[in-house]
Short mmCIF file of C-alpha atoms in Angstrom, two decimals:
data_model
loop_
_atom_site.label_atom_id
_atom_site.label_comp_id
_atom_site.label_asym_id
_atom_site.label_seq_id
_atom_site.Cartn_x
_atom_site.Cartn_y
_atom_site.Cartn_z
CA MET Y 1 -72.15 70.37 61.59
CA THR Y 2 -69.41 70.46 64.19
CA ARG Y 3 -69.50 69.04 67.71
CA LYS Y 4 -66.94 68.89 70.47
CA ARG Y 5 -66.53 65.57 72.31
CA ARG Y 6 -63.81 63.69 74.14
CA LEU Y 7 -62.97 61.21 71.41
CA THR Y 8 -62.66 57.54 72.34
CA GLN Y 9 -62.24 54.53 70.08
CA ASP Y 10 -65.71 53.25 71.00
CA LEU Y 11 -67.31 56.58 70.22
CA VAL Y 12 -65.62 56.86 66.80
CA ASP Y 13 -66.55 53.28 65.89
CA ALA Y 14 -70.18 53.96 66.81
CA LEU Y 15 -70.55 57.12 64.76
CA GLU Y 16 -72.99 56.72 61.88
CA PRO Y 17 -73.12 58.82 58.68
CA GLU Y 18 -75.95 61.18 57.93
CA GLY Y 19 -76.96 63.22 54.92
CA SER Y 20 -74.21 65.81 55.35
CA VAL Y 21 -70.58 66.04 56.45
CA ARG Y 22 -70.16 66.07 60.25
CA GLU Y 23 -67.13 66.84 62.38
CA PHE Y 24 -66.33 65.79 65.95
CA ARG Y 25 -63.48 67.76 67.52
CA ASP Y 26 -61.59 66.33 70.43
CA THR Y 27 -61.77 68.22 73.74
CA GLN Y 28 -58.61 66.51 75.01
CA LEU Y 29 -56.29 67.46 72.11
CA LEU Y 30 -57.39 70.81 70.67
CA GLY Y 31 -57.18 70.94 66.89
CA PHE Y 32 -57.70 67.20 66.44
CA GLY Y 33 -60.88 65.57 65.22
CA VAL Y 34 -62.73 63.10 63.02
CA ARG Y 35 -64.81 63.93 59.97
CA LEU Y 36 -67.75 61.78 58.79
CA PHE Y 37 -68.91 61.76 55.19
CA PRO Y 38 -72.29 60.66 53.82
CA SER Y 39 -70.45 57.86 51.98
CA VAL Y 40 -69.73 56.16 55.38
CA ARG Y 41 -66.03 57.17 55.17
CA LYS Y 42 -64.42 58.62 58.28
CA SER Y 43 -61.10 60.48 58.37
CA TRP Y 44 -58.86 61.96 61.06
CA PHE Y 45 -57.85 65.60 60.67
CA VAL Y 46 -56.02 68.42 62.43
CA HIS Y 47 -56.52 72.18 62.14
CA ALA Y 48 -54.70 75.12 63.65
CA GLN Y 49 -54.43 78.86 63.41
CA ALA Y 50 -51.02 79.99 62.01
CA GLY Y 51 -50.89 83.79 61.93
CA LYS Y 52 -53.94 84.95 60.00
CA ARG Y 53 -54.40 81.65 58.18
CA ARG Y 54 -56.14 78.49 59.30
CA LYS Y 55 -54.39 75.31 58.22
CA TRP Y 56 -55.90 71.85 57.83
CA LYS Y 57 -54.40 68.41 57.26
CA THR Y 58 -55.97 64.98 56.83
CA LEU Y 59 -54.12 62.30 58.80
CA GLY Y 60 -55.71 59.14 57.47
CA ASP Y 61 -58.73 56.85 57.33
CA ALA Y 62 -60.42 56.53 60.71
CA GLY Y 63 -61.76 53.16 59.63
CA THR Y 64 -58.28 51.62 59.48
CA MET Y 65 -56.10 53.90 61.66
CA PRO Y 66 -56.74 53.48 65.41
CA LEU Y 67 -57.36 56.50 67.60
CA ALA Y 68 -54.12 56.13 69.55
CA LYS Y 69 -51.97 56.37 66.42
CA ALA Y 70 -54.05 59.20 65.00
CA ARG Y 71 -53.72 61.16 68.22
CA THR Y 72 -49.91 60.72 68.17
CA LEU Y 73 -49.71 61.87 64.56
CA ALA Y 74 -51.94 64.80 65.38
CA ARG Y 75 -49.58 66.05 68.10
CA ALA Y 76 -46.67 66.07 65.67
CA HIS Y 77 -48.59 67.77 62.86
CA LEU Y 78 -50.16 70.37 65.15
CA ALA Y 79 -46.73 71.39 66.33
CA THR Y 80 -45.71 71.93 62.70
CA LEU Y 81 -48.89 73.75 61.73
CA ARG Y 82 -48.51 76.11 64.68
CA ASN Y 83 -44.87 76.76 63.79
CA ARG Y 84 -43.77 75.26 67.05
CA ASP Y 85 -40.11 74.24 67.54
CA PRO Y 86 -40.14 70.52 66.61
CA SER Y 87 -36.99 69.92 68.64
CA ARG Y 88 -38.81 70.45 71.94
CA PRO Y 89 -41.08 67.59 73.12
CA PRO Y 90 -44.46 68.69 74.42
CA ASP Y 91 -43.69 66.83 77.64
CA ALA Y 92 -41.22 64.26 78.90
CA SER Y 93 -43.37 61.17 78.80
CA ALA Y 94 -43.56 57.81 77.07
CA GLU Y 95 -46.24 59.28 74.81
CA THR Y 96 -43.79 61.80 73.30
CA PRO Y 97 -43.74 61.26 69.53
CA PHE Y 98 -40.58 59.68 68.12
CA GLU Y 99 -39.83 62.58 65.77
CA TYR Y 100 -39.67 65.10 68.67
CA VAL Y 101 -36.96 63.06 70.36
CA ALA Y 102 -35.15 62.60 67.04
CA GLU Y 103 -34.96 66.37 66.50
CA THR Y 104 -33.70 66.90 70.03
CA ALA Y 105 -31.02 64.25 69.53
CA PHE Y 106 -29.86 65.90 66.30
CA ARG Y 107 -29.68 69.29 67.98
CA ARG Y 108 -27.61 67.96 70.84
CA HIS Y 109 -25.24 66.18 68.46
CA ALA Y 110 -24.82 69.22 66.20
CA ARG Y 111 -21.65 70.12 68.13
CA LEU Y 112 -20.37 66.53 68.12
CA TRP Y 113 -21.08 65.49 64.52
CA LYS Y 114 -19.44 67.23 61.60
CA PRO Y 115 -21.74 68.90 59.06
CA GLY Y 116 -21.20 66.08 56.58
CA THR Y 117 -22.07 63.49 59.22
CA ILE Y 118 -25.23 65.37 60.19
CA LYS Y 119 -26.28 65.50 56.54
CA VAL Y 120 -25.73 61.77 56.05
CA ASN Y 121 -27.45 60.84 59.31
CA ARG Y 122 -30.44 63.04 58.50
CA ASN Y 123 -30.75 61.23 55.22
CA TYR Y 124 -30.86 57.88 57.04
CA LEU Y 125 -33.40 59.34 59.48
CA LYS Y 126 -35.62 60.52 56.65
CA LYS Y 127 -35.41 57.49 54.38
CA GLN Y 128 -34.88 54.49 56.67
CA ILE Y 129 -36.10 55.43 60.16
CA LEU Y 130 -38.98 57.88 60.11
CA PRO Y 131 -41.12 55.89 57.62
CA HIS Y 132 -41.26 53.11 60.22
CA PHE Y 133 -41.17 54.90 63.58
CA GLY Y 134 -42.55 58.33 62.77
CA GLY Y 135 -45.69 59.27 64.70
CA ARG Y 136 -45.21 56.48 67.27
CA PRO Y 137 -44.81 57.11 71.02
CA VAL Y 138 -41.08 56.76 71.65
CA GLY Y 139 -41.69 54.96 74.93
CA ALA Y 140 -43.72 52.25 73.24
CA ILE Y 141 -41.01 51.13 70.78
CA THR Y 142 -39.74 47.69 71.75
CA GLU Y 143 -36.74 45.58 70.80
CA ASN Y 144 -39.03 43.44 68.69
CA ASP Y 145 -40.15 46.56 66.79
CA VAL Y 146 -36.49 47.39 66.09
CA ARG Y 147 -35.78 43.81 64.96
CA GLN Y 148 -38.71 43.88 62.54
CA TRP Y 149 -37.56 47.22 61.17
CA PHE Y 150 -33.98 45.97 60.77
CA ALA Y 151 -35.18 42.80 59.05
CA ALA Y 152 -37.20 44.87 56.59
CA LEU Y 153 -33.95 46.62 55.58
CA ARG Y 154 -32.17 43.35 54.73
CA PRO Y 155 -32.16 44.13 50.96
CA THR Y 156 -29.94 47.18 51.77
CA PRO Y 157 -27.62 45.93 54.54
CA ALA Y 158 -25.21 48.89 54.30
CA ALA Y 159 -28.04 51.37 54.85
CA ALA Y 160 -29.40 49.19 57.68
CA ASP Y 161 -26.05 49.04 59.46
CA ARG Y 162 -25.56 52.78 59.19
CA SER Y 163 -29.13 53.61 60.26
CA MET Y 164 -28.94 51.52 63.42
CA PRO Y 165 -26.46 53.80 65.27
CA VAL Y 166 -28.63 56.80 64.41
CA LEU Y 167 -31.70 55.09 65.87
CA SER Y 168 -29.71 54.09 68.93
CA VAL Y 169 -28.62 57.71 69.54
CA ILE Y 170 -32.27 58.80 69.40
CA MET Y 171 -33.28 56.09 71.86
CA ARG Y 172 -30.50 57.12 74.27
CA GLU Y 173 -31.78 60.69 74.01
CA ALA Y 174 -35.25 59.39 74.92
CA GLU Y 175 -33.76 58.02 78.14
CA THR Y 176 -32.06 61.34 78.87
CA LEU Y 177 -35.35 63.19 78.40
CA GLY Y 178 -37.15 60.77 80.68
CA CYS Y 179 -39.31 59.37 77.89
CA ARG Y 180 -37.92 55.87 78.38
CA PRO Y 181 -36.52 54.05 81.46
CA GLU Y 182 -32.77 54.16 81.83
CA GLY Y 183 -31.05 51.22 80.13
CA SER Y 184 -34.07 50.41 77.94
CA ASN Y 185 -32.44 51.17 74.55
CA PRO Y 186 -34.16 48.63 72.22
CA CYS Y 187 -31.20 48.72 69.80
CA ARG Y 188 -28.68 47.23 72.23
CA ASN Y 189 -29.06 43.56 71.40
CA VAL Y 190 -29.79 43.81 67.68
CA LYS Y 191 -26.76 42.58 65.70
CA ARG Y 192 -25.81 44.26 62.48
CA TYR Y 193 -25.55 42.46 59.17
CA ARG Y 194 -22.27 40.74 58.41
CA ARG Y 195 -21.03 42.23 55.19
CA ARG Y 196 -18.15 40.83 53.29
CA GLY Y 197 -15.06 42.92 53.78
CA ARG Y 198 -13.63 44.65 50.72
CA ASP Y 199 -9.88 44.02 50.83
CA ARG Y 200 -8.67 45.94 47.82
CA PHE Y 201 -5.29 47.56 47.36
CA LEU Y 202 -3.11 48.00 44.34
CA SER Y 203 -0.29 45.59 43.59
CA ARG Y 204 3.04 46.97 42.41
CA GLU Y 205 2.11 46.08 38.83
CA GLU Y 206 -1.21 47.92 39.18
CA ILE Y 207 0.58 50.94 40.62
CA ARG Y 208 2.87 50.91 37.57
CA ARG Y 209 -0.13 50.83 35.22
CA LEU Y 210 -1.80 53.67 37.13
CA GLY Y 211 1.41 55.69 36.93
CA SER Y 212 1.60 55.18 33.16
CA ALA Y 213 -2.00 56.36 32.76
CA LEU Y 214 -1.31 59.40 34.95
CA ALA Y 215 1.83 60.26 32.95
CA ARG Y 216 -0.32 60.62 29.86
CA ARG Y 217 -2.34 63.25 31.72
CA ASP Y 218 0.53 65.26 33.17
CA GLY Y 219 -0.33 68.90 33.46
CA GLN Y 220 -3.97 68.24 34.34
CA PRO Y 221 -4.94 69.36 37.87
CA LEU Y 222 -7.04 66.24 38.47
CA ALA Y 223 -4.03 64.04 37.71
CA ALA Y 224 -2.18 65.89 40.46
CA VAL Y 225 -5.06 65.22 42.86
CA VAL Y 226 -4.80 61.47 42.23
CA ARG Y 227 -1.01 61.54 42.63
CA LEU Y 228 -1.33 63.29 46.00
CA LEU Y 229 -4.00 60.86 47.19
CA ILE Y 230 -1.73 57.85 46.70
CA LEU Y 231 1.48 59.66 47.80
CA THR Y 232 -0.05 60.92 51.11
CA GLY Y 233 -2.81 58.43 51.90
CA SER Y 234 -5.12 61.38 52.51
CA ARG Y 235 -8.85 61.39 52.22
CA LYS Y 236 -10.39 62.71 49.02
CA SER Y 237 -11.98 65.69 50.74
CA GLU Y 238 -8.69 66.67 52.42
CA ILE Y 239 -6.86 67.03 49.08
CA MET Y 240 -9.74 68.55 47.12
CA THR Y 241 -10.26 71.38 49.65
CA LEU Y 242 -6.55 72.04 50.24
CA LYS Y 243 -5.47 75.70 50.50
CA TRP Y 244 -1.98 77.04 49.79
CA ARG Y 245 -1.74 78.66 53.19
CA ASP Y 246 -2.00 75.24 54.83
CA ILE Y 247 1.21 73.98 53.15
CA ARG Y 248 4.58 74.87 54.66
CA ASP Y 249 7.84 73.34 55.82
CA GLY Y 250 7.19 70.07 53.99
CA ARG Y 251 3.89 69.52 55.72
CA ILE Y 252 0.17 70.04 55.21
CA PHE Y 253 -1.54 71.52 58.26
CA LEU Y 254 -5.17 70.42 57.98
CA ARG Y 255 -7.32 72.74 60.07
CA ASP Y 256 -10.10 70.17 60.09
CA SER Y 257 -10.46 66.58 58.94
CA LYS Y 258 -12.75 63.66 59.73
CA THR Y 259 -10.90 63.20 63.04
CA GLY Y 260 -10.07 66.85 63.69
CA PRO Y 261 -6.94 68.94 62.94
CA ARG Y 262 -3.90 66.92 61.82
CA ILE Y 263 -0.55 67.17 60.02
CA VAL Y 264 0.21 65.38 56.74
CA TRP Y 265 3.93 64.90 56.16
CA LEU Y 266 4.99 65.31 52.56
CA SER Y 267 7.46 63.05 50.81
CA SER Y 268 9.81 64.57 48.22
CA ALA Y 269 7.58 63.07 45.50
CA ALA Y 270 4.43 64.67 46.97
CA GLN Y 271 6.21 68.00 47.40
CA GLU Y 272 7.29 67.85 43.76
CA VAL Y 273 3.67 67.46 42.65
CA LEU Y 274 2.72 70.56 44.63
CA ASP Y 275 5.70 72.55 43.38
CA GLY Y 276 4.56 71.94 39.82
CA LEU Y 277 1.15 73.55 40.37
CA PRO Y 278 0.36 77.23 39.71
CA ARG Y 279 -0.49 79.43 42.70
CA ARG Y 280 -3.15 81.67 41.21
CA ARG Y 281 -5.89 81.32 43.83
CA VAL Y 282 -6.49 80.43 47.47
CA TRP Y 283 -7.32 76.83 46.63
CA VAL Y 284 -4.64 74.42 45.47
CA PHE Y 285 -7.24 72.86 43.14
CA PRO Y 286 -9.70 75.67 42.38
CA GLY Y 287 -13.08 75.15 40.79
CA ARG Y 288 -15.56 77.61 39.35
CA LYS Y 289 -16.57 79.04 42.71
CA ARG Y 290 -14.59 77.26 45.42
CA SER Y 291 -12.46 74.15 45.25
CA ILE Y 292 -12.75 71.51 42.54
CA SER Y 293 -15.97 69.49 42.59
CA ALA Y 294 -16.21 65.86 43.65
CA GLN Y 295 -18.23 65.08 40.51
CA ARG Y 296 -15.36 66.20 38.24
CA LEU Y 297 -12.83 64.13 40.20
CA ASP Y 298 -15.04 61.04 40.18
CA SER Y 299 -15.57 61.30 36.43
CA PHE Y 300 -11.83 61.75 35.85
CA TRP Y 301 -11.07 58.74 38.06
CA GLN Y 302 -13.49 56.46 36.22
CA ASP Y 303 -11.84 57.23 32.90
CA LEU Y 304 -8.35 56.87 34.39
CA ARG Y 305 -8.94 53.56 36.10
CA ASP Y 306 -10.62 52.11 32.99
CA GLU Y 307 -7.57 53.03 30.94
CA ALA Y 308 -5.26 51.46 33.54
CA GLY Y 309 -7.37 48.29 33.74
CA LEU Y 310 -8.44 48.98 37.34
CA LYS Y 311 -12.22 49.01 36.93
CA ASP Y 312 -12.94 47.69 40.46
CA VAL Y 313 -10.69 50.19 42.24
CA ARG Y 314 -12.19 53.10 44.12
CA LEU Y 315 -10.38 56.33 44.93
CA HIS Y 316 -10.53 55.38 48.58
CA ASP Y 317 -8.58 52.21 47.77
CA LEU Y 318 -5.55 54.44 47.16
CA ARG Y 319 -5.64 55.14 50.90
CA HIS Y 320 -5.70 51.40 51.60
CA THR Y 321 -2.75 50.97 49.24
CA TYR Y 322 -0.74 53.66 51.04
CA ALA Y 323 -1.32 51.95 54.41
CA THR Y 324 -0.46 48.50 53.06
CA LEU Y 325 2.78 49.66 51.45
CA ALA Y 326 3.76 51.42 54.70
CA LEU Y 327 3.26 48.15 56.60
CA GLN Y 328 5.27 46.19 54.05
CA ALA Y 329 8.04 48.79 54.40
CA GLY Y 330 8.27 47.95 58.10
CA GLN Y 331 6.19 50.72 59.65
CA THR Y 332 4.21 49.94 62.79
CA VAL Y 333 0.40 50.19 63.06
CA PRO Y 334 0.57 53.23 65.44
CA THR Y 335 2.87 55.02 62.96
CA ILE Y 336 0.57 54.22 60.03
CA GLY Y 337 -2.35 55.44 62.13
CA ARG Y 338 -0.61 58.78 62.53
CA LEU Y 339 0.07 58.96 58.79
CA LEU Y 340 -3.58 58.33 58.06
CA GLY Y 341 -4.96 60.55 60.82
CA HIS Y 342 -6.64 57.72 62.78
CA ASN Y 343 -7.47 58.10 66.48
CA ASP Y 344 -8.21 54.41 66.94
CA PRO Y 345 -5.66 51.70 66.06
CA ASN Y 346 -8.53 49.34 65.21
CA THR Y 347 -9.51 51.71 62.42
CA THR Y 348 -6.00 51.53 61.02
CA LEU Y 349 -6.10 47.73 61.02
CA LYS Y 350 -9.07 47.86 58.68
CA TYR Y 351 -6.96 49.75 56.15
CA VAL Y 352 -3.91 47.49 56.32
CA HIS Y 353 -3.82 44.48 54.01
CA LEU Y 354 -1.01 42.07 53.31
CA ALA Y 355 -0.23 40.81 49.84
CA ASP Y 356 -0.26 37.03 49.44
CA GLU Y 357 3.48 36.91 48.83
CA THR Y 358 4.14 38.81 52.04
CA VAL Y 359 2.00 36.40 54.02
CA ARG Y 360 3.80 33.44 52.41
CA GLU Y 361 7.19 34.91 53.36
CA ALA Y 362 6.00 35.33 56.94
CA VAL Y 363 4.70 31.75 57.13
CA ASP Y 364 7.96 30.36 55.81
CA ALA Y 365 10.04 32.47 58.18
CA VAL Y 366 8.04 31.35 61.22
CA ALA Y 367 8.11 27.74 60.11
CA GLN Y 368 11.89 27.90 59.69
CA VAL Y 369 12.34 29.05 63.29
CA LEU Y 370 9.85 26.59 64.71
CA GLY Y 371 11.21 23.76 62.56
CA GLY Y 372 14.64 24.18 64.13
CA GLN Y 373 13.21 24.18 67.63
CA LEU Y 374 11.06 21.11 67.01
CA GLN Y 375 13.81 18.94 65.56
CA PRO Y 376 14.08 15.69 67.57
#
């Protein structure tokens, strides 16, 4: 038996089971209702016509899930069942479901975020954010809600820290859409976790050991990749996807990188590595279909670093090493930033590390000057 009623929490709580299944469909939100079973169980459901097929979905137990939450979930699921564009909120109000605003935010940022960034941020949205905020009215999310969510992610601080900016972008989008008051972003005052910095760069002795291990693999394309990484300070993706047409006049002209188009200047040693490679395809380091795969490079690096006794060194640490050696050679932070393709000097500073002996030399040099000035 099916009846149509304007569902309220009091009405649902008062419904009693009978000898057969009964349904009460909401007159306020078409397609949403509650089903009563003879066993006393009640469940929320949605149904919608999609083409020639009628689709149904159970939302949860009406005995434990309140009507307000069920109604919010129903709006989201009905949009999906009816093949409605999930990036468009049904209306610009505080009751707009969180996931509608999230999709709108991702669409707007599609031209600002690189494809790789979008993929990573969507992963954080799916795994860290939606399980907590999905189905909730975006206007009802408070700073305390965000703090509780962030605290629940304490066991994975890196994921928490990277998820927070994504959530903040969504909340700013909610303000733009008029779903939240301006300046009400609940992420503003939530501090990220303090993670211990990872200052790792290769010493000159470690560079020598790495060079010896590479020498035993001369002629292998992956050995050339590693050589170019440390000789140019480039990102792994920049070298792996390198094309011959982008190399000329002692420079690499990257059409796109993490910070946009940039030029990588080649030393004579780096140019020698490239000159020793065959030019049989478009890619400098071709794979089976396109360029060489990240999995092959990572596997090669693990074996290489183990042989060189560098088990705690990541490929990205070669970039740190390049920046540190440039600083020790007397290069300025702005110059190193240009070499690395950084737009922000503060980013460069994170890559630059000083060896203990260099710091000791600096301390002694300053003390010598000050000592002479402070003599009585």
